[in-house]
Amino acid sequence: MSFGIKELIVILVIVMLVFGTKKIRNVGTDVGGWIRDFKRALKDGQDAPDDAAKKTDPGRVIEGDSNVSDKENL
């Protein structure tokens, strides 16, 4: 069962009559915004690991001697 061009036009006309062109346009705008935001998030997600690696703190090194007797006093 495949739909031809005539059937698709009839379905489109029925949808436009039921929902109206304004709601259909709003839905299209919303879906376009979601897709744009999703692509932007994917792009930001790919850049994030590189930025995180650059911003990491190298850490600190504490130098000194450790004695067993000092640890027993704790």
Coordinates of N, CA and C in Angstrom, one line a residue:
M1 N 0.8 -1.2 0.0 CA 0.0 0.0 0.0 C 0.9 1.2 0.0
S2 N 1.0 1.9 -1.1 CA 1.8 3.1 -1.2 C 0.9 4.3 -1.5
F3 N 1.3 5.4 -1.0 CA 0.5 6.6 -1.2 C 1.0 7.3 -2.5
G4 N 0.1 7.7 -3.3 CA 0.4 8.5 -4.5 C 0.4 10.0 -4.2
I5 N 0.6 10.8 -5.1 CA 0.7 12.2 -4.9 C -0.7 12.7 -4.6
K6 N -1.8 12.1 -5.2 CA -3.1 12.6 -4.9 C -3.5 12.3 -3.5
E7 N -3.2 11.2 -3.0 CA -3.5 10.8 -1.6 C -2.8 11.8 -0.6
L8 N -1.5 12.0 -0.9 CA -0.7 12.9 0.0 C -1.3 14.3 0.0
I9 N -1.8 14.8 -1.2 CA -2.4 16.1 -1.2 C -3.7 16.2 -0.4
V10 N -4.5 15.1 -0.5 CA -5.7 15.1 0.2 C -5.4 15.1 1.7
I11 N -4.5 14.3 2.1 CA -4.1 14.2 3.6 C -3.6 15.6 4.0
L12 N -2.8 16.3 3.2 CA -2.3 17.6 3.6 C -3.4 18.6 3.7
V13 N -4.4 18.6 2.8 CA -5.5 19.5 2.9 C -6.3 19.2 4.1
I14 N -6.6 18.0 4.5 CA -7.3 17.6 5.7 C -6.6 18.1 6.9
V15 N -5.3 17.9 7.0 CA -4.5 18.4 8.1 C -4.5 19.9 8.2
M16 N -4.5 20.6 7.1 CA -4.5 22.1 7.2 C -5.9 22.5 7.6
L17 N -7.0 21.8 7.2 CA -8.3 22.2 7.7 C -8.5 22.0 9.2
V18 N -7.9 20.9 9.7 CA -8.1 20.5 11.1 C -7.3 21.4 12.0
F19 N -6.0 21.6 11.6 CA -5.1 22.3 12.5 C -4.9 23.8 12.2
G20 N -5.1 24.1 10.9 CA -4.9 25.5 10.5 C -3.4 25.7 10.1
T21 N -3.2 26.7 9.2 CA -1.8 26.9 8.7 C -1.0 27.5 9.8
K22 N -1.5 28.3 10.7 CA -0.7 29.0 11.7 C -0.1 27.9 12.7
K23 N -0.9 27.0 13.1 CA -0.3 25.9 14.0 C 0.7 25.1 13.3
I24 N 0.5 24.8 12.0 CA 1.4 24.0 11.3 C 2.7 24.7 11.1
R25 N 2.6 26.0 10.9 CA 3.8 26.9 10.7 C 4.6 26.9 12.1
N26 N 3.9 27.1 13.2 CA 4.5 27.1 14.5 C 5.2 25.8 14.8
V27 N 4.6 24.7 14.5 CA 5.2 23.4 14.7 C 6.5 23.3 13.9
G28 N 6.4 23.7 12.6 CA 7.6 23.7 11.7 C 8.7 24.5 12.3
T29 N 8.4 25.7 12.8 CA 9.4 26.6 13.4 C 10.0 26.0 14.6
D30 N 9.2 25.4 15.5 CA 9.7 24.7 16.7 C 10.6 23.5 16.3
V31 N 10.2 22.7 15.4 CA 11.0 21.6 15.0 C 12.4 22.1 14.4
G32 N 12.3 23.1 13.6 CA 13.6 23.7 13.1 C 14.5 24.2 14.2
G33 N 13.9 24.8 15.2 CA 14.7 25.3 16.3 C 15.3 24.1 17.1
W34 N 14.5 23.1 17.3 CA 15.0 21.9 18.0 C 16.2 21.3 17.3
I35 N 16.1 21.2 15.9 CA 17.2 20.6 15.1 C 18.4 21.5 15.2
R36 N 18.2 22.8 15.1 CA 19.3 23.7 15.2 C 20.0 23.6 16.5
D37 N 19.3 23.6 17.6 CA 19.8 23.5 19.0 C 20.6 22.1 19.1
F38 N 20.0 21.1 18.6 CA 20.6 19.8 18.7 C 22.0 19.7 18.0
K39 N 22.0 20.3 16.8 CA 23.3 20.4 16.0 C 24.3 21.2 16.8
R40 N 23.8 22.3 17.3 CA 24.8 23.2 18.1 C 25.3 22.4 19.3
A41 N 24.4 21.7 20.0 CA 24.9 20.9 21.2 C 25.9 19.8 20.8
L42 N 25.6 19.2 19.6 CA 26.6 18.2 19.2 C 27.9 18.8 18.9
K43 N 27.9 20.0 18.2 CA 29.1 20.7 17.9 C 29.9 21.1 19.2
D44 N 29.1 21.6 20.1 CA 29.8 22.0 21.4 C 30.3 20.8 22.2
G45 N 29.6 19.7 22.1 CA 30.0 18.5 22.7 C 31.3 17.9 22.2
Q46 N 31.5 18.1 20.9 CA 32.8 17.7 20.3 C 33.9 18.6 20.7
D47 N 33.7 19.8 20.8 CA 34.7 20.8 21.2 C 35.1 20.7 22.7
A48 N 34.2 20.2 23.5 CA 34.3 20.3 25.0 C 35.5 19.5 25.5
P49 N 35.8 18.2 25.0 CA 36.9 17.5 25.5 C 38.2 18.2 25.3
D50 N 38.4 18.9 24.2 CA 39.6 19.6 24.0 C 39.8 20.8 24.9
D51 N 38.7 21.5 25.2 CA 38.7 22.6 26.1 C 39.0 22.1 27.5
A52 N 38.4 21.0 27.9 CA 38.6 20.5 29.2 C 40.0 20.0 29.5
A53 N 40.6 19.5 28.5 CA 42.0 19.1 28.6 C 42.9 20.3 28.8
K54 N 42.6 21.4 28.2 CA 43.4 22.6 28.3 C 43.3 23.2 29.6
K55 N 42.1 23.1 30.2 CA 41.8 23.8 31.5 C 42.1 23.1 32.7
T56 N 42.6 21.8 32.6 CA 42.8 21.0 33.8 C 44.0 21.6 34.6
D57 N 43.9 21.5 35.9 CA 45.0 21.9 36.7 C 46.0 20.8 36.8
P58 N 47.3 21.2 36.6 CA 48.3 20.1 36.6 C 48.5 19.4 37.9
G59 N 47.9 20.0 39.0 CA 48.0 19.4 40.3 C 49.2 20.0 41.1
R60 N 49.4 19.6 42.3 CA 50.4 20.1 43.1 C 51.2 19.0 43.7
V61 N 52.5 19.3 43.9 CA 53.4 18.3 44.4 C 53.9 18.8 45.8
I62 N 53.7 17.9 46.8 CA 54.1 18.3 48.1 C 55.4 17.5 48.4
E63 N 56.5 18.2 48.6 CA 57.7 17.5 48.8 C 58.0 17.5 50.3
G64 N 58.6 16.5 50.7 CA 59.0 16.3 52.2 C 59.3 14.9 52.5
D65 N 59.8 14.7 53.7 CA 60.1 13.4 54.1 C 59.0 12.8 55.0
S66 N 58.9 11.6 55.0 CA 57.9 10.9 55.8 C 58.5 10.0 56.7
N67 N 58.2 10.1 58.0 CA 58.8 9.2 59.0 C 57.6 8.3 59.6
V68 N 57.9 7.1 59.9 CA 56.9 6.2 60.4 C 56.5 6.7 61.8
S69 N 57.4 7.3 62.6 CA 57.0 7.8 63.9 C 56.0 8.9 63.8
D70 N 56.1 9.7 62.8 CA 55.2 10.8 62.6 C 53.8 10.3 62.3
K71 N 53.7 9.2 61.6 CA 52.4 8.7 61.2 C 51.7 8.0 62.5
E72 N 52.5 7.5 63.4 CA 52.0 6.8 64.5 C 51.4 7.8 65.5
N73 N 51.8 9.1 65.5 CA 51.3 10.1 66.4 C 50.0 10.6 66.0
L74 N 49.5 10.3 64.8 CA 48.2 10.8 64.3 C 47.2 10.1 65.0

